Amino acid sequence: MEPSRVIPIACKGNHSGASTSHTQLASAAVHADAVHIGGWTDTPALIFSTELPVDGPMTVHALQARGNGGRLTHPADKARDLDAVLDDDNIFPGIQPPVRDGESPETVPGFHIQQRHFAWFQHVLARTGAARPTAFAGDAVLVDAPQLTVPYLTGRQGRRRYEGISHAAIGSVQDAQETLLAIPFVGTGHVFRLNRTRVEAFSGIARDLFEHLAKRRLTRYRSEIHARRSSWPTHTWDNGWNGPVSVHPDGSVLALCVLPA
């Protein structure tokens, strides 16, 4: 597998027009420039501002920085066990400009992932990536796998928000099963109204991949989604479910259907 490549992305939106988007692009460029991964000013970035006017078409403005950096390359002996618990490293903020005339200039405001941090940052991304589908499928409270999302996050990433009892308005429990596009999924369901029409939403993850995450087999989970990345269904309608279905390459799914009035 190729080394991970990280691209900072800044997204903003407004209900005004192009002038507001231009201001948003400028401020977003400052935010993106405050993150360096590897070499000085060599980190690629994508910046978006979306116009959502009340009486006109949606317009997306985009800027791209064509940096060659962002690749988390490191020696094999520095590789980490992704199944291991992530340590909350204390990296002092500040972007280090290159050495000039044998001297290191003072740091500038921002956050800099230097090469000595690459293996740790790759570990962070892997564990955070695992937390997304577990939370998306409902942070299950099961006898054999309580609070699935908690072990994949550090304290600074908001781990405490998944500990204890969640508010009913924001919490979700993995308590539903659906077979969609011939794939068994586990997850959580919600019912809401869309323009007075009752709609059910199911969000989950493939059952076999869920088992890997529940049992902390992150390395195996990542290997399997990498191997299956091009084999997920491409059609987006399930007749049995009677609604649209979207399967993401990480094995997660979102399905919608209209309920009887």
Short mmCIF file of C-alpha atoms in Angstrom, two decimals:
data_model
loop_
_atom_site.label_atom_id
_atom_site.label_comp_id
_atom_site.label_asym_id
_atom_site.label_seq_id
_atom_site.Cartn_x
_atom_site.Cartn_y
_atom_site.Cartn_z
CA MET A 1 0.00 0.00 0.00
CA GLU A 2 1.13 3.55 -0.74
CA PRO A 3 1.90 5.97 2.11
CA SER A 4 -1.06 8.05 3.22
CA ARG A 5 -1.41 11.48 1.62
CA VAL A 6 -3.23 14.13 3.63
CA ILE A 7 -4.86 17.14 1.97
CA PRO A 8 -6.32 19.88 4.21
CA ILE A 9 -9.80 20.97 3.09
CA ALA A 10 -11.68 24.11 4.18
CA CYS A 11 -15.38 24.44 3.35
CA LYS A 12 -17.62 27.45 3.91
CA GLY A 13 -21.01 28.55 2.65
CA ASN A 14 -23.36 31.52 2.48
CA HIS A 15 -26.80 32.67 1.37
CA SER A 16 -25.48 35.85 -0.26
CA GLY A 17 -23.39 36.01 -3.43
CA ALA A 18 -19.97 35.99 -5.07
CA SER A 19 -18.54 38.85 -2.99
CA THR A 20 -19.23 36.95 0.22
CA SER A 21 -17.72 33.80 -1.29
CA HIS A 22 -14.55 35.69 -2.19
CA THR A 23 -14.20 36.81 1.43
CA GLN A 24 -14.79 33.25 2.62
CA LEU A 25 -12.18 31.87 0.21
CA ALA A 26 -9.63 34.36 1.52
CA SER A 27 -10.26 33.47 5.17
CA ALA A 28 -10.30 29.75 4.37
CA ALA A 29 -6.94 30.09 2.61
CA VAL A 30 -5.50 31.45 5.86
CA HIS A 31 -6.88 28.44 7.76
CA ALA A 32 -5.48 25.95 5.23
CA ASP A 33 -2.10 27.66 5.21
CA ALA A 34 -1.92 27.21 8.97
CA VAL A 35 -1.52 23.43 8.50
CA HIS A 36 1.82 22.16 7.20
CA ILE A 37 2.50 18.47 6.58
CA GLY A 38 6.14 17.93 5.75
CA GLY A 39 7.99 20.57 3.75
CA TRP A 40 7.61 24.32 4.03
CA THR A 41 4.64 25.64 1.94
CA ASP A 42 4.44 22.32 0.07
CA THR A 43 1.16 20.97 1.49
CA PRO A 44 -1.67 20.60 -1.07
CA ALA A 45 -5.05 22.05 -0.12
CA LEU A 46 -8.63 22.40 -1.36
CA ILE A 47 -10.82 25.38 -0.44
CA PHE A 48 -14.54 25.71 -1.13
CA SER A 49 -17.22 28.37 -0.70
CA THR A 50 -20.78 27.43 -1.66
CA GLU A 51 -23.49 29.96 -2.49
CA LEU A 52 -26.97 28.80 -1.47
CA PRO A 53 -29.25 31.68 -2.53
CA VAL A 54 -32.94 31.59 -1.73
CA ASP A 55 -34.04 32.34 -5.30
CA GLY A 56 -31.24 31.09 -7.54
CA PRO A 57 -28.95 28.17 -8.41
CA MET A 58 -26.31 26.81 -6.08
CA THR A 59 -22.76 27.86 -7.00
CA VAL A 60 -19.55 26.29 -5.71
CA HIS A 61 -16.32 28.29 -5.79
CA ALA A 62 -13.12 26.30 -5.38
CA LEU A 63 -9.40 26.96 -5.02
CA GLN A 64 -6.59 24.41 -5.14
CA ALA A 65 -3.03 24.55 -3.88
CA ARG A 66 -0.94 22.15 -5.95
CA GLY A 67 1.60 21.19 -3.31
CA ASN A 68 3.68 18.04 -3.69
CA GLY A 69 3.76 17.26 0.03
CA GLY A 70 1.29 15.72 2.43
CA ARG A 71 2.69 12.19 2.11
CA LEU A 72 3.30 10.45 5.43
CA THR A 73 6.39 8.49 4.43
CA HIS A 74 8.50 7.05 7.22
CA PRO A 75 10.99 4.18 7.74
CA ALA A 76 9.49 0.72 8.24
CA ASP A 77 10.95 0.52 11.74
CA LYS A 78 8.87 3.55 12.71
CA ALA A 79 5.57 1.92 11.69
CA ARG A 80 2.98 1.54 14.43
CA ASP A 81 0.56 -1.19 15.42
CA LEU A 82 -2.75 0.36 14.37
CA ASP A 83 -4.63 -1.99 16.70
CA ALA A 84 -2.83 -0.45 19.68
CA VAL A 85 -4.34 2.37 21.73
CA LEU A 86 -3.42 5.82 20.42
CA ASP A 87 -1.26 8.02 22.65
CA ASP A 88 -2.20 11.68 22.88
CA ASP A 89 1.10 13.28 21.81
CA ASN A 90 1.69 16.88 22.84
CA ILE A 91 3.06 18.56 19.72
CA PHE A 92 3.85 22.19 20.37
CA PRO A 93 2.07 24.46 17.85
CA GLY A 94 4.07 26.48 15.36
CA ILE A 95 5.24 26.08 11.76
CA GLN A 96 9.00 25.89 11.36
CA PRO A 97 10.40 27.75 8.30
CA PRO A 98 13.48 26.22 6.63
CA VAL A 99 16.99 26.88 7.90
CA ARG A 100 18.63 29.99 6.43
CA ASP A 101 22.33 30.77 6.66
CA GLY A 102 22.73 27.97 9.17
CA GLU A 103 20.08 29.35 11.52
CA SER A 104 16.49 28.24 12.17
CA PRO A 105 14.05 31.16 11.96
CA GLU A 106 11.38 31.57 14.62
CA THR A 107 8.23 29.55 14.12
CA VAL A 108 5.12 31.14 12.64
CA PRO A 109 1.56 30.52 13.91
CA GLY A 110 0.03 27.25 12.79
CA PHE A 111 0.36 23.50 13.18
CA HIS A 112 3.25 21.56 11.66
CA ILE A 113 3.38 17.78 11.20
CA GLN A 114 7.08 17.16 10.64
CA GLN A 115 8.62 13.89 9.47
CA ARG A 116 9.31 12.68 13.00
CA HIS A 117 5.56 12.85 13.62
CA PHE A 118 4.48 11.04 10.43
CA ALA A 119 4.05 7.57 11.95
CA TRP A 120 2.10 8.99 14.89
CA PHE A 121 -0.12 11.09 12.61
CA GLN A 122 -0.80 8.07 10.39
CA HIS A 123 -1.89 6.25 13.54
CA VAL A 124 -4.18 9.18 14.41
CA LEU A 125 -5.80 9.15 10.97
CA ALA A 126 -6.36 5.39 11.04
CA ARG A 127 -8.00 5.42 14.46
CA THR A 128 -10.09 8.50 13.65
CA GLY A 129 -11.15 6.88 10.39
CA ALA A 130 -12.42 3.89 12.36
CA ALA A 131 -14.41 6.13 14.70
CA ARG A 132 -16.43 7.57 11.82
CA PRO A 133 -18.28 4.37 10.78
CA THR A 134 -18.78 3.22 14.40
CA ALA A 135 -20.43 6.52 15.29
CA PHE A 136 -22.34 6.55 11.98
CA ALA A 137 -23.75 3.08 12.72
CA GLY A 138 -24.73 4.06 16.26
CA ASP A 139 -22.35 4.00 19.20
CA ALA A 140 -23.61 0.61 20.37
CA VAL A 141 -23.88 -0.30 24.03
CA LEU A 142 -23.58 -4.07 23.87
CA VAL A 143 -22.42 -6.65 26.38
CA ASP A 144 -19.44 -7.68 24.26
CA ALA A 145 -18.65 -4.26 22.75
CA PRO A 146 -19.69 -1.25 24.86
CA GLN A 147 -19.16 2.25 23.46
CA LEU A 148 -17.49 1.32 20.21
CA THR A 149 -16.28 4.80 19.29
CA VAL A 150 -14.53 5.64 22.56
CA PRO A 151 -11.38 3.47 22.13
CA TYR A 152 -10.61 5.02 18.72
CA LEU A 153 -10.48 8.64 19.94
CA THR A 154 -8.17 10.59 22.22
CA GLY A 155 -9.30 13.02 24.87
CA ARG A 156 -8.52 16.00 22.64
CA GLN A 157 -10.69 14.57 19.87
CA GLY A 158 -13.77 14.69 22.07
CA ARG A 159 -13.65 11.19 23.47
CA ARG A 160 -15.70 12.28 26.50
CA ARG A 161 -18.67 13.04 24.23
CA TYR A 162 -19.05 9.29 23.65
CA GLU A 163 -18.61 8.31 27.28
CA GLY A 164 -21.59 7.88 29.56
CA ILE A 165 -25.17 8.69 28.58
CA SER A 166 -25.79 10.79 25.46
CA HIS A 167 -28.62 13.26 25.06
CA ALA A 168 -31.55 11.70 23.19
CA ALA A 169 -31.38 14.38 20.50
CA ILE A 170 -27.79 13.59 19.52
CA GLY A 171 -27.21 10.01 20.64
CA SER A 172 -27.84 6.89 18.60
CA VAL A 173 -27.62 3.19 19.39
CA GLN A 174 -26.65 0.40 17.02
CA ASP A 175 -29.91 -1.55 17.22
CA ALA A 176 -31.06 -2.19 13.64
CA GLN A 177 -30.20 -4.66 10.88
CA GLU A 178 -30.95 -4.39 7.18
CA THR A 179 -29.93 -6.31 4.07
CA LEU A 180 -29.37 -3.74 1.34
CA LEU A 181 -28.17 -4.52 -2.19
CA ALA A 182 -27.66 -8.12 -0.97
CA ILE A 183 -25.25 -7.02 1.80
CA PRO A 184 -26.11 -7.46 5.52
CA PHE A 185 -25.65 -4.22 7.47
CA VAL A 186 -25.98 -3.28 11.13
CA GLY A 187 -26.70 0.24 12.24
CA THR A 188 -29.28 2.68 13.51
CA GLY A 189 -32.53 4.07 12.15
CA HIS A 190 -34.31 7.39 12.44
CA VAL A 191 -37.71 8.64 11.28
CA PHE A 192 -38.29 12.29 10.42
CA ARG A 193 -40.54 14.50 8.28
CA LEU A 194 -39.41 16.09 5.03
CA ASN A 195 -42.00 18.60 3.78
CA ARG A 196 -44.65 16.73 5.80
CA THR A 197 -43.60 13.40 4.29
CA ARG A 198 -42.47 10.74 6.76
CA VAL A 199 -39.02 9.41 5.83
CA GLU A 200 -36.93 6.66 7.41
CA ALA A 201 -33.15 6.86 7.35
CA PHE A 202 -30.88 3.90 8.06
CA SER A 203 -27.15 4.44 8.62
CA GLY A 204 -24.83 1.55 9.24
CA ILE A 205 -21.86 -0.54 8.24
CA ALA A 206 -21.42 -3.99 6.69
CA ARG A 207 -21.88 -6.59 9.40
CA ASP A 208 -18.57 -8.39 8.90
CA LEU A 209 -16.63 -5.11 8.95
CA PHE A 210 -18.53 -4.02 12.04
CA GLU A 211 -17.31 -7.15 13.81
CA HIS A 212 -13.68 -6.21 13.09
CA LEU A 213 -14.17 -2.72 14.52
CA ALA A 214 -16.10 -3.99 17.54
CA LYS A 215 -13.25 -6.38 18.37
CA ARG A 216 -10.55 -3.72 17.76
CA ARG A 217 -9.20 -5.45 14.66
CA LEU A 218 -8.43 -2.18 12.90
CA THR A 219 -5.60 -3.51 10.74
CA ARG A 220 -7.81 -6.29 9.39
CA TYR A 221 -10.69 -3.87 8.81
CA ARG A 222 -8.46 -1.52 6.80
CA SER A 223 -7.01 -4.39 4.76
CA GLU A 224 -10.48 -5.64 3.84
CA ILE A 225 -11.94 -2.29 2.81
CA HIS A 226 -8.82 -1.66 0.72
CA ALA A 227 -9.26 -5.02 -1.03
CA ARG A 228 -13.00 -4.43 -1.57
CA ARG A 229 -12.83 -0.76 -2.54
CA SER A 230 -13.79 -1.44 -6.17
CA SER A 231 -16.33 -4.22 -5.56
CA TRP A 232 -19.09 -2.36 -3.70
CA PRO A 233 -22.42 -2.09 -5.57
CA THR A 234 -22.67 0.83 -7.96
CA HIS A 235 -26.47 0.84 -8.37
CA THR A 236 -28.30 3.05 -5.90
CA TRP A 237 -31.83 1.63 -5.55
CA ASP A 238 -32.94 -1.35 -3.50
CA ASN A 239 -36.38 -2.69 -4.40
CA GLY A 240 -36.79 -4.55 -1.13
CA TRP A 241 -35.99 -1.43 0.87
CA ASN A 242 -37.94 0.66 -1.67
CA GLY A 243 -35.57 3.57 -1.61
CA PRO A 244 -32.14 4.94 -2.54
CA VAL A 245 -29.04 3.36 -1.03
CA SER A 246 -25.51 4.76 -0.97
CA VAL A 247 -22.55 2.53 0.01
CA HIS A 248 -19.27 4.24 0.87
CA PRO A 249 -15.87 2.58 0.20
CA ASP A 250 -15.30 2.23 3.97
CA GLY A 251 -18.28 -0.16 4.18
CA SER A 252 -20.75 2.34 5.61
CA VAL A 253 -24.22 2.82 4.11
CA LEU A 254 -26.99 5.42 4.12
CA ALA A 255 -30.46 4.41 2.95
CA LEU A 256 -33.70 6.41 2.75
CA CYS A 257 -37.29 5.38 2.16
CA VAL A 258 -40.71 7.05 2.28
CA LEU A 259 -43.04 5.72 4.97
CA PRO A 260 -46.83 5.46 4.73
CA ALA A 261 -48.61 8.64 5.81
#
